[in-house]
PDB file of C-alpha atoms and ligand atoms in Angstrom:
ATOM      1  CA  MET A  28      33.422  41.669 -11.150  1.00 96.00           C
ATOM      2  CA  GLN A  29      29.773  42.614 -11.956  1.00 98.00           C
ATOM      3  CA  PHE A  30      27.028  40.472 -13.447  1.00 98.00           C
ATOM      4  CA  ILE A  31      23.462  40.813 -14.493  1.00 98.00           C
ATOM      5  CA  ASP A  32      21.140  37.791 -14.533  1.00 98.00           C
ATOM      6  CA  THR A  33      19.267  38.610 -17.656  1.00 98.00           C
ATOM      7  CA  HIS A  34      16.453  36.044 -17.084  1.00 98.00           C
ATOM      8  CA  ILE A  35      15.057  34.756 -13.753  1.00 98.00           C
ATOM      9  CA  HIS A  36      11.631  34.040 -12.331  1.00 98.00           C
ATOM     10  CA  LEU A  37      11.907  35.467  -8.765  1.00 97.00           C
ATOM     11  CA  GLN A  38       8.223  34.853  -8.336  1.00 97.00           C
ATOM     12  CA  ASP A  39       8.535  31.026  -8.752  1.00 96.00           C
ATOM     13  CA  TYR A  40      10.917  30.258  -5.789  1.00 96.00           C
ATOM     14  CA  LYS A  41       9.261  27.927  -3.192  1.00 92.00           C
ATOM     15  CA  GLU A  42      10.518  29.990  -0.277  1.00 88.00           C
ATOM     16  CA  LYS A  43       9.223  33.577  -1.128  1.00 84.00           C
ATOM     17  CA  ASN A  44      12.294  35.202   0.380  1.00 93.00           C
ATOM     18  CA  THR A  45      13.328  37.490  -2.477  1.00 95.00           C
ATOM     19  CA  PRO A  46      15.488  39.853  -0.262  1.00 96.00           C
ATOM     20  CA  GLN A  47      17.586  36.857   0.819  1.00 97.00           C
ATOM     21  CA  ILE A  48      17.954  35.514  -2.705  1.00 97.00           C
ATOM     22  CA  LEU A  49      19.042  38.895  -3.986  1.00 98.00           C
ATOM     23  CA  ALA A  50      21.435  39.484  -1.053  1.00 98.00           C
ATOM     24  CA  SER A  51      23.297  36.219  -1.715  1.00 97.00           C
ATOM     25  CA  ALA A  52      23.581  37.054  -5.400  1.00 98.00           C
ATOM     26  CA  LYS A  53      24.763  40.547  -4.761  1.00 98.00           C
ATOM     27  CA  ALA A  54      27.444  39.278  -2.465  1.00 98.00           C
ATOM     28  CA  VAL A  55      29.038  37.518  -5.392  1.00 98.00           C
ATOM     29  CA  GLY A  56      28.641  40.473  -7.828  1.00 98.00           C
ATOM     30  CA  VAL A  57      25.264  39.869  -9.372  1.00 98.00           C
ATOM     31  CA  GLU A  58      23.758  43.295  -9.227  1.00 97.00           C
ATOM     32  CA  GLY A  59      20.832  43.316 -11.762  1.00 98.00           C
ATOM     33  CA  PHE A  60      17.998  40.901 -12.289  1.00 98.00           C
ATOM     34  CA  VAL A  61      15.653  40.773 -15.221  1.00 98.00           C
ATOM     35  CA  CYS A  62      12.561  39.253 -13.658  1.00 98.00           C
ATOM     36  CA  ALA A  63      10.460  37.416 -16.397  1.00 98.00           C
ATOM     37  CA  SER A  64       6.671  36.867 -16.217  1.00 98.00           C
ATOM     38  CA  VAL A  65       5.023  34.054 -17.935  1.00 97.00           C
ATOM     39  CA  GLN A  66       1.359  35.069 -17.454  1.00 97.00           C
ATOM     40  CA  GLU A  67      -0.783  38.066 -16.662  1.00 97.00           C
ATOM     41  CA  GLU A  68      -1.094  37.111 -12.979  1.00 96.00           C
ATOM     42  CA  ASP A  69       2.687  37.557 -12.531  1.00 97.00           C
ATOM     43  CA  TRP A  70       2.767  41.203 -13.840  1.00 98.00           C
ATOM     44  CA  GLU A  71       1.630  42.821 -10.597  1.00 97.00           C
ATOM     45  CA  THR A  72       3.835  40.641  -8.459  1.00 97.00           C
ATOM     46  CA  ILE A  73       6.946  41.466 -10.477  1.00 98.00           C
ATOM     47  CA  ILE A  74       6.132  45.191 -10.605  1.00 98.00           C
ATOM     48  CA  ASN A  75       5.826  45.123  -6.835  1.00 97.00           C
ATOM     49  CA  LEU A  76       9.099  43.357  -6.469  1.00 97.00           C
ATOM     50  CA  SER A  77      10.741  45.924  -8.736  1.00 97.00           C
ATOM     51  CA  LYS A  78       9.385  48.719  -6.576  1.00 97.00           C
ATOM     52  CA  GLN A  79      11.026  47.125  -3.430  1.00 96.00           C
ATOM     53  CA  ASP A  80      14.395  46.733  -5.093  1.00 97.00           C
ATOM     54  CA  VAL A  81      15.567  48.856  -8.096  1.00 96.00           C
ATOM     55  CA  SER A  82      17.991  46.099  -9.089  1.00 98.00           C
ATOM     56  CA  ILE A  83      14.979  44.163 -10.482  1.00 98.00           C
ATOM     57  CA  ILE A  84      13.908  45.030 -14.090  1.00 98.00           C
ATOM     58  CA  PRO A  85      10.432  43.817 -14.777  1.00 98.00           C
ATOM     59  CA  ALA A  86       9.740  41.823 -17.943  1.00 98.00           C
ATOM     60  CA  LEU A  87       6.049  41.652 -18.806  1.00 98.00           C
ATOM     61  CA  GLY A  88       4.555  39.122 -21.164  1.00 98.00           C
ATOM     62  CA  ILE A  89       2.738  35.954 -21.994  1.00 97.00           C
ATOM     63  CA  HIS A  90       4.726  32.760 -22.267  1.00 96.00           C
ATOM     64  CA  PRO A  91       3.678  30.224 -24.965  1.00 94.00           C
ATOM     65  CA  TRP A  92       2.860  27.656 -22.263  1.00 94.00           C
ATOM     66  CA  SER A  93       0.340  30.055 -20.721  1.00 94.00           C
ATOM     67  CA  ILE A  94      -1.783  30.958 -23.715  1.00 92.00           C
ATOM     68  CA  ALA A  95      -4.761  28.786 -22.644  1.00 91.00           C
ATOM     69  CA  GLN A  96      -5.149  31.120 -19.645  1.00 91.00           C
ATOM     70  CA  VAL A  97      -5.147  34.478 -21.466  1.00 94.00           C
ATOM     71  CA  ARG A  98      -8.076  36.766 -20.613  1.00 94.00           C
ATOM     72  CA  PRO A  99      -9.729  39.023 -23.174  1.00 95.00           C
ATOM     73  CA  GLY A 100      -8.081  42.469 -23.056  1.00 97.00           C
ATOM     74  CA  TRP A 101      -4.684  41.288 -21.986  1.00 97.00           C
ATOM     75  CA  GLU A 102      -3.013  43.179 -24.708  1.00 97.00           C
ATOM     76  CA  LYS A 103      -4.543  46.476 -23.527  1.00 98.00           C
ATOM     77  CA  LYS A 104      -3.462  45.802 -20.046  1.00 98.00           C
ATOM     78  CA  LEU A 105       0.057  44.943 -21.154  1.00 98.00           C
ATOM     79  CA  ALA A 106       0.205  48.198 -23.157  1.00 98.00           C
ATOM     80  CA  GLN A 107      -0.933  50.082 -20.066  1.00 98.00           C
ATOM     81  CA  LYS A 108       1.757  48.503 -17.924  1.00 98.00           C
ATOM     82  CA  LEU A 109       4.485  49.325 -20.501  1.00 98.00           C
ATOM     83  CA  GLU A 110       3.312  52.893 -20.549  1.00 98.00           C
ATOM     84  CA  GLU A 111       3.339  53.171 -16.787  1.00 98.00           C
ATOM     85  CA  PHE A 112       6.708  51.444 -16.329  1.00 98.00           C
ATOM     86  CA  PRO A 113       9.126  52.732 -18.915  1.00 97.00           C
ATOM     87  CA  GLN A 114      11.980  50.488 -17.634  1.00 96.00           C
ATOM     88  CA  ALA A 115       9.783  47.409 -18.213  1.00 98.00           C
ATOM     89  CA  ILE A 116      10.940  44.920 -21.011  1.00 98.00           C
ATOM     90  CA  VAL A 117       8.550  42.756 -23.024  1.00 98.00           C
ATOM     91  CA  GLY A 118       8.649  38.971 -22.212  1.00 96.00           C
ATOM     92  CA  GLU A 119       9.019  36.279 -21.897  1.00 97.00           C
ATOM     93  CA  CYS A 120       7.131  35.332 -24.944  1.00 98.00           C
ATOM     94  CA  GLY A 121       7.616  33.093 -27.917  1.00 97.00           C
ATOM     95  CA  LEU A 122       6.842  29.945 -29.771  1.00 96.00           C
ATOM     96  CA  ASP A 123       7.020  26.323 -28.520  1.00 95.00           C
ATOM     97  CA  ARG A 124       6.158  23.421 -30.736  1.00 92.00           C
ATOM     98  CA  LEU A 125       6.885  20.932 -27.964  1.00 90.00           C
ATOM     99  CA  LYS A 126       3.850  22.288 -25.961  1.00 82.00           C
ATOM    100  CA  ASN A 127       1.654  22.829 -29.020  1.00 73.00           C
ATOM    101  CA  SER A 128      -1.645  23.487 -27.307  1.00 77.00           C
ATOM    102  CA  ASP A 129      -2.893  25.889 -29.946  1.00 89.00           C
ATOM    103  CA  TRP A 130      -0.431  26.845 -32.589  1.00 91.00           C
ATOM    104  CA  GLU A 131      -2.507  29.473 -34.238  1.00 93.00           C
ATOM    105  CA  LYS A 132      -3.204  31.297 -30.916  1.00 94.00           C
ATOM    106  CA  GLN A 133       0.528  30.953 -29.932  1.00 94.00           C
ATOM    107  CA  GLN A 134       1.525  32.781 -33.076  1.00 95.00           C
ATOM    108  CA  GLU A 135      -1.179  35.446 -32.652  1.00 96.00           C
ATOM    109  CA  ILE A 136      -0.192  36.190 -29.140  1.00 97.00           C
ATOM    110  CA  PHE A 137       3.451  36.257 -29.956  1.00 97.00           C
ATOM    111  CA  ILE A 138       3.028  38.612 -32.886  1.00 97.00           C
ATOM    112  CA  THR A 139       0.940  41.003 -30.690  1.00 98.00           C
ATOM    113  CA  GLN A 140       3.789  41.169 -28.166  1.00 98.00           C
ATOM    114  CA  LEU A 141       6.257  41.861 -30.928  1.00 97.00           C
ATOM    115  CA  SER A 142       4.336  44.845 -32.016  1.00 97.00           C
ATOM    116  CA  LEU A 143       3.876  46.092 -28.521  1.00 98.00           C
ATOM    117  CA  ALA A 144       7.819  45.841 -28.057  1.00 98.00           C
ATOM    118  CA  LYS A 145       8.149  47.664 -31.265  1.00 97.00           C
ATOM    119  CA  HIS A 146       5.624  50.369 -30.461  1.00 97.00           C
ATOM    120  CA  TYR A 147       6.998  51.091 -26.989  1.00 97.00           C
ATOM    121  CA  ASN A 148      10.608  50.680 -28.183  1.00 97.00           C
ATOM    122  CA  ARG A 149      11.393  47.890 -25.550  1.00 98.00           C
ATOM    123  CA  PRO A 150      13.740  45.010 -25.628  1.00 98.00           C
ATOM    124  CA  LEU A 151      12.015  41.579 -26.109  1.00 98.00           C
ATOM    125  CA  ILE A 152      12.745  38.236 -24.534  1.00 98.00           C
ATOM    126  CA  ILE A 153      12.043  35.326 -26.782  1.00 98.00           C
ATOM    127  CA  HIS A 154      11.552  31.656 -25.848  1.00 97.00           C
ATOM    128  CA  CYS A 155      11.879  29.594 -29.010  1.00 94.00           C
ATOM    129  CA  VAL A 156      11.525  25.815 -28.983  1.00 92.00           C
ATOM    130  CA  LYS A 157      11.205  23.805 -32.308  1.00 91.00           C
ATOM    131  CA  ALA A 158       9.773  26.805 -33.947  1.00 93.00           C
ATOM    132  CA  GLN A 159      12.618  28.239 -35.948  1.00 93.00           C
ATOM    133  CA  GLU A 160      10.726  28.157 -39.127  1.00 94.00           C
ATOM    134  CA  MET A 161       8.012  30.350 -37.742  1.00 93.00           C
ATOM    135  CA  LEU A 162      10.400  32.773 -36.330  1.00 96.00           C
ATOM    136  CA  THR A 163      12.226  33.008 -39.592  1.00 96.00           C
ATOM    137  CA  ASN A 164       8.935  33.744 -41.407  1.00 95.00           C
ATOM    138  CA  ILE A 165       8.210  36.765 -39.187  1.00 94.00           C
ATOM    139  CA  HIS A 166      11.766  37.966 -38.419  1.00 95.00           C
ATOM    140  CA  SER A 167      11.068  41.302 -40.282  1.00 95.00           C
ATOM    141  CA  GLN A 168       8.522  42.026 -37.527  1.00 95.00           C
ATOM    142  CA  LEU A 169      11.020  41.588 -34.676  1.00 96.00           C
ATOM    143  CA  PRO A 170      11.818  44.734 -32.631  1.00 96.00           C
ATOM    144  CA  LYS A 171      15.257  46.300 -32.861  1.00 96.00           C
ATOM    145  CA  VAL A 172      16.531  44.859 -29.622  1.00 98.00           C
ATOM    146  CA  PHE A 173      15.728  41.105 -28.683  1.00 98.00           C
ATOM    147  CA  VAL A 174      17.257  38.052 -27.170  1.00 98.00           C
ATOM    148  CA  LEU A 175      16.817  34.387 -27.755  1.00 98.00           C
ATOM    149  CA  HIS A 176      16.850  33.289 -24.086  1.00 98.00           C
ATOM    150  CA  SER A 177      18.387  29.994 -22.829  1.00 97.00           C
ATOM    151  CA  TYR A 178      19.751  29.200 -26.257  1.00 97.00           C
ATOM    152  CA  TYR A 179      19.936  25.520 -27.066  1.00 96.00           C
ATOM    153  CA  GLY A 180      19.341  25.345 -30.824  1.00 93.00           C
ATOM    154  CA  LYS A 181      21.616  24.666 -33.713  1.00 94.00           C
ATOM    155  CA  GLY A 182      24.660  26.721 -34.720  1.00 94.00           C
ATOM    156  CA  GLU A 183      23.098  27.634 -38.114  1.00 95.00           C
ATOM    157  CA  PHE A 184      20.001  29.087 -36.590  1.00 96.00           C
ATOM    158  CA  MET A 185      22.090  30.964 -34.180  1.00 97.00           C
ATOM    159  CA  HIS A 186      23.848  32.723 -37.043  1.00 97.00           C
ATOM    160  CA  GLN A 187      20.485  33.660 -38.421  1.00 97.00           C
ATOM    161  CA  ILE A 188      19.451  35.371 -35.149  1.00 97.00           C
ATOM    162  CA  LEU A 189      22.821  37.233 -35.010  1.00 98.00           C
ATOM    163  CA  GLN A 190      22.195  38.355 -38.513  1.00 97.00           C
ATOM    164  CA  TRP A 191      18.804  39.662 -37.558  1.00 97.00           C
ATOM    165  CA  GLY A 192      20.514  41.732 -34.822  1.00 97.00           C
ATOM    166  CA  GLY A 193      19.506  39.609 -31.836  1.00 98.00           C
ATOM    167  CA  TYR A 194      21.382  38.703 -28.588  1.00 98.00           C
ATOM    168  CA  ILE A 195      22.090  35.137 -27.605  1.00 98.00           C
ATOM    169  CA  SER A 196      21.701  34.333 -23.933  1.00 98.00           C
ATOM    170  CA  PHE A 197      23.089  31.194 -22.272  1.00 98.00           C
ATOM    171  CA  SER A 198      21.910  29.468 -19.195  1.00 98.00           C
ATOM    172  CA  PHE A 199      23.344  26.350 -17.671  1.00 97.00           C
ATOM    173  CA  SER A 200      21.363  24.248 -20.127  1.00 96.00           C
ATOM    174  CA  ILE A 201      23.868  25.012 -22.866  1.00 97.00           C
ATOM    175  CA  LEU A 202      26.419  22.943 -21.065  1.00 97.00           C
ATOM    176  CA  ARG A 203      24.285  19.923 -21.867  1.00 95.00           C
ATOM    177  CA  HIS A 204      24.331  20.649 -25.671  1.00 96.00           C
ATOM    178  CA  PRO A 205      26.216  18.143 -27.684  1.00 96.00           C
ATOM    179  CA  GLN A 206      27.915  20.915 -29.672  1.00 97.00           C
ATOM    180  CA  LYS A 207      28.324  23.278 -26.715  1.00 97.00           C
ATOM    181  CA  GLU A 208      31.986  24.212 -27.428  1.00 98.00           C
ATOM    182  CA  LYS A 209      31.338  25.210 -31.021  1.00 97.00           C
ATOM    183  CA  ILE A 210      28.076  27.188 -30.169  1.00 98.00           C
ATOM    184  CA  ILE A 211      29.556  28.929 -27.170  1.00 98.00           C
ATOM    185  CA  ARG A 212      32.709  29.962 -29.137  1.00 98.00           C
ATOM    186  CA  GLN A 213      30.814  31.362 -32.177  1.00 97.00           C
ATOM    187  CA  VAL A 214      28.853  34.110 -30.474  1.00 98.00           C
ATOM    188  CA  PRO A 215      30.460  37.462 -31.028  1.00 98.00           C
ATOM    189  CA  SER A 216      31.572  38.815 -27.646  1.00 97.00           C
ATOM    190  CA  GLU A 217      29.290  41.943 -27.857  1.00 98.00           C
ATOM    191  CA  ARG A 218      26.153  39.776 -28.513  1.00 98.00           C
ATOM    192  CA  LEU A 219      26.366  37.281 -25.554  1.00 98.00           C
ATOM    193  CA  LEU A 220      24.248  37.520 -22.481  1.00 98.00           C
ATOM    194  CA  LEU A 221      24.033  35.086 -19.424  1.00 98.00           C
ATOM    195  CA  GLU A 222      21.030  34.101 -17.258  1.00 98.00           C
ATOM    196  CA  THR A 223      20.260  31.498 -14.640  1.00 98.00           C
ATOM    197  CA  ASP A 224      16.473  31.112 -15.588  1.00 97.00           C
ATOM    198  CA  GLY A 225      16.260  30.422 -11.915  1.00 97.00           C
ATOM    199  CA  PRO A 226      14.641  28.611 -10.108  1.00 97.00           C
ATOM    200  CA  TYR A 227      14.658  26.367 -13.338  1.00 96.00           C
ATOM    201  CA  GLN A 228      17.439  25.061 -15.534  1.00 93.00           C
ATOM    202  CA  GLY A 229      19.962  24.318 -12.778  1.00 90.00           C
ATOM    203  CA  LEU A 230      22.631  21.594 -13.490  1.00 85.00           C
ATOM    204  CA  GLU A 231      21.261  19.546 -10.496  1.00 84.00           C
ATOM    205  CA  LYS A 232      17.670  18.777  -9.767  1.00 81.00           C
ATOM    206  CA  LYS A 233      17.199  21.437  -7.256  1.00 91.00           C
ATOM    207  CA  GLU A 234      16.305  25.173  -7.380  1.00 95.00           C
ATOM    208  CA  ASN A 235      18.762  27.304  -9.296  1.00 97.00           C
ATOM    209  CA  TYR A 236      19.735  30.546  -7.604  1.00 97.00           C
ATOM    210  CA  PRO A 237      21.061  33.767  -9.144  1.00 97.00           C
ATOM    211  CA  ASP A 238      24.367  33.418  -7.034  1.00 97.00           C
ATOM    212  CA  ASN A 239      25.136  30.564  -9.462  1.00 97.00           C
ATOM    213  CA  LEU A 240      25.690  32.991 -12.272  1.00 98.00           C
ATOM    214  CA  PRO A 241      29.400  33.788 -11.715  1.00 98.00           C
ATOM    215  CA  ASN A 242      29.973  29.893 -11.935  1.00 97.00           C
ATOM    216  CA  LEU A 243      28.194  29.818 -15.292  1.00 98.00           C
ATOM    217  CA  ALA A 244      30.297  32.863 -16.472  1.00 98.00           C
ATOM    218  CA  GLU A 245      33.560  31.115 -15.498  1.00 98.00           C
ATOM    219  CA  THR A 246      32.661  27.998 -17.350  1.00 98.00           C
ATOM    220  CA  ILE A 247      31.664  29.863 -20.493  1.00 98.00           C
ATOM    221  CA  ALA A 248      34.685  32.157 -20.353  1.00 98.00           C
ATOM    222  CA  ALA A 249      36.979  29.065 -20.161  1.00 98.00           C
ATOM    223  CA  ILE A 250      35.322  27.385 -23.044  1.00 98.00           C
ATOM    224  CA  ARG A 251      35.926  30.646 -25.069  1.00 98.00           C
ATOM    225  CA  GLY A 252      39.431  30.906 -23.942  1.00 98.00           C
ATOM    226  CA  GLU A 253      38.900  34.361 -22.269  1.00 98.00           C
ATOM    227  CA  THR A 254      39.762  35.487 -18.809  1.00 98.00           C
ATOM    228  CA  ILE A 255      36.805  35.717 -16.483  1.00 98.00           C
ATOM    229  CA  GLU A 256      37.644  39.390 -15.732  1.00 98.00           C
ATOM    230  CA  HIS A 257      37.556  40.375 -19.445  1.00 98.00           C
ATOM    231  CA  PHE A 258      34.587  38.129 -20.299  1.00 98.00           C
ATOM    232  CA  SER A 259      32.432  39.264 -17.418  1.00 98.00           C
ATOM    233  CA  GLN A 260      33.089  42.907 -18.114  1.00 98.00           C
ATOM    234  CA  GLN A 261      32.023  42.529 -21.656  1.00 98.00           C
ATOM    235  CA  VAL A 262      28.878  40.550 -20.829  1.00 98.00           C
ATOM    236  CA  TYR A 263      28.032  43.100 -18.191  1.00 98.00           C
ATOM    237  CA  GLN A 264      28.224  45.883 -20.784  1.00 98.00           C
ATOM    238  CA  ASN A 265      26.056  43.865 -23.177  1.00 98.00           C
ATOM    239  CA  SER A 266      23.464  43.307 -20.500  1.00 98.00           C
ATOM    240  CA  GLN A 267      23.341  47.093 -19.734  1.00 98.00           C
ATOM    241  CA  ARG A 268      22.978  47.828 -23.473  1.00 98.00           C
ATOM    242  CA  PHE A 269      20.240  45.196 -23.843  1.00 98.00           C
ATOM    243  CA  ILE A 270      18.266  46.407 -20.731  1.00 97.00           C
ATOM    244  CA  HIS A 271      18.373  49.915 -22.096  1.00 96.00           C
ATOM    245  CA  GLY A 272      17.181  48.892 -25.551  1.00 94.00           C
ATOM    246  CA  LYS A 273      20.250  49.408 -27.418  1.00 90.00           C
TER     247      LYS A 273
HETATM  248 ZN1   ZN B 316      12.192  31.516 -18.338  1.00 54.56          ZN
END
């Protein structure tokens, strides 16, 4: 079986031993890694990682928690990087009302990244916490291919996202959702992605590694009543489609 971890922060592990982390994951079938940045400082690190190992797909963006640190000209630099690296995805970016440092600025920075994804025809990774109203208001500006990562919202909102053409990605956090069965079963099979969001969002309070991804796939497949073989093949195809902007 083959898997792709569609959201991980390789730059954030305490032990900076990326080759080891990737080798353990590849040994259990995880063969692709979308490495998500949260701030401008991450872009170069992630690009360098992707040069060392082609299984790493860089995702370049500004996370809503990082907006206080943005430097003037960031959007120009991001545009340059996207031009230079045609495989790069945009993200992670988004809206977060729990960490509402500057709501106006959050929206402005998010919308800029939407238009860059659109302009360069790249998939987009969205982080959305308590901000579904804002996302609804601007949904017509979303690029063709996007994902709501580590989905933990309501079933109704998920249907909206699916209607707008988005993918839904689950991490281990969905297993804590009070309505996890209903939500997990309602995603159409061709719209579902999986991620660890490592080193974060593990079930236990320790670093979460990408070799945990097959466990997540097994749990989700069981909840959906599908065989792991069939389910993982479908999710693998979805991940490939997503990465290639389809
Ligand atoms: Zn993340």
